[in-house]
Tab-separated table of C-alpha atoms in Angstrom:
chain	number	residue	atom	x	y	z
A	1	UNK	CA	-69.833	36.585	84.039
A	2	UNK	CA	-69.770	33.121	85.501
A	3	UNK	CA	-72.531	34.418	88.846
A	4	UNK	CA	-74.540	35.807	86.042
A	5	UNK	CA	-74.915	33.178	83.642
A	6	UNK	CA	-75.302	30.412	86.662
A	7	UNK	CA	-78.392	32.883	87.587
A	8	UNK	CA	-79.831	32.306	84.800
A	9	UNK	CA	-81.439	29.215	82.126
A	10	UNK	CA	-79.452	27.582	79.511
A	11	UNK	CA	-82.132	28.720	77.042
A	12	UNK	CA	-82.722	32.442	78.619
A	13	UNK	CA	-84.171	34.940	76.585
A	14	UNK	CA	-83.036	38.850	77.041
A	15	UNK	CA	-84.182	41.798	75.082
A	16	UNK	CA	-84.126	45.465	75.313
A	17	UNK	CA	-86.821	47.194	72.599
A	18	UNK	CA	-84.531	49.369	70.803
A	19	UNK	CA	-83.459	50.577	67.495
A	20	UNK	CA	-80.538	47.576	66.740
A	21	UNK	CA	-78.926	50.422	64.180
A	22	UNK	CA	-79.051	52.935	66.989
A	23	UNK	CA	-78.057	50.702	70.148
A	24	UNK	CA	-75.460	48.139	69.732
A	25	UNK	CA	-77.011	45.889	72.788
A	26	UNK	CA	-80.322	46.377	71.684
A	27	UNK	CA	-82.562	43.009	70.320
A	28	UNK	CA	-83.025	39.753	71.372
A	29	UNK	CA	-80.727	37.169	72.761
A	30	UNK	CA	-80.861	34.220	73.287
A	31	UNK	CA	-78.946	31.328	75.470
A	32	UNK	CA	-75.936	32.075	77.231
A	33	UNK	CA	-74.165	32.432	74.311
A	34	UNK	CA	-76.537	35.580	73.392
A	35	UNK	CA	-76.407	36.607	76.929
A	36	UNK	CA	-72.343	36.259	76.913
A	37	UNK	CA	-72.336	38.338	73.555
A	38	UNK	CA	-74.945	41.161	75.749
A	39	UNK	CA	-72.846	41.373	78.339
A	40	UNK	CA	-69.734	41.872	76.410
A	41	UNK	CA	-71.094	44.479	74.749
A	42	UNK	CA	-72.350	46.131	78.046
A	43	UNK	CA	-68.718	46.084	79.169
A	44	UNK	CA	-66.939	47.725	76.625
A	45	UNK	CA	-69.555	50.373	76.650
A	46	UNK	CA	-69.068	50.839	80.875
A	47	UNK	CA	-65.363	50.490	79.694
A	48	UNK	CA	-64.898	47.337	82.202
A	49	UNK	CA	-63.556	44.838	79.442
């Protein structure tokens, strides 16, 4: 998590176009706390949390 969120900016913005009801990750983020919240989400999903 730490190489990611040093790739990125404080205030990033990330969103996948998605149904949010449908797809937990989908939305906008934003920040690394968004980002954080993303990625956590993305890794109980590939079952790496």
């Amino acid at each position: 998590m730490k190489t990611i969120l040093s790739l990125q900016a404080k205030d990033v913005e990330w969103s996948v176009a998605a149904p949010a009801d449908l797809i937990p990750w989908a939305g906008p983020v934003q920040g690394y706390d968004g980002l954080m919240r993303f990625m956590k989400i993305m890794g109980r999903i590939a079952g790496s949390s």
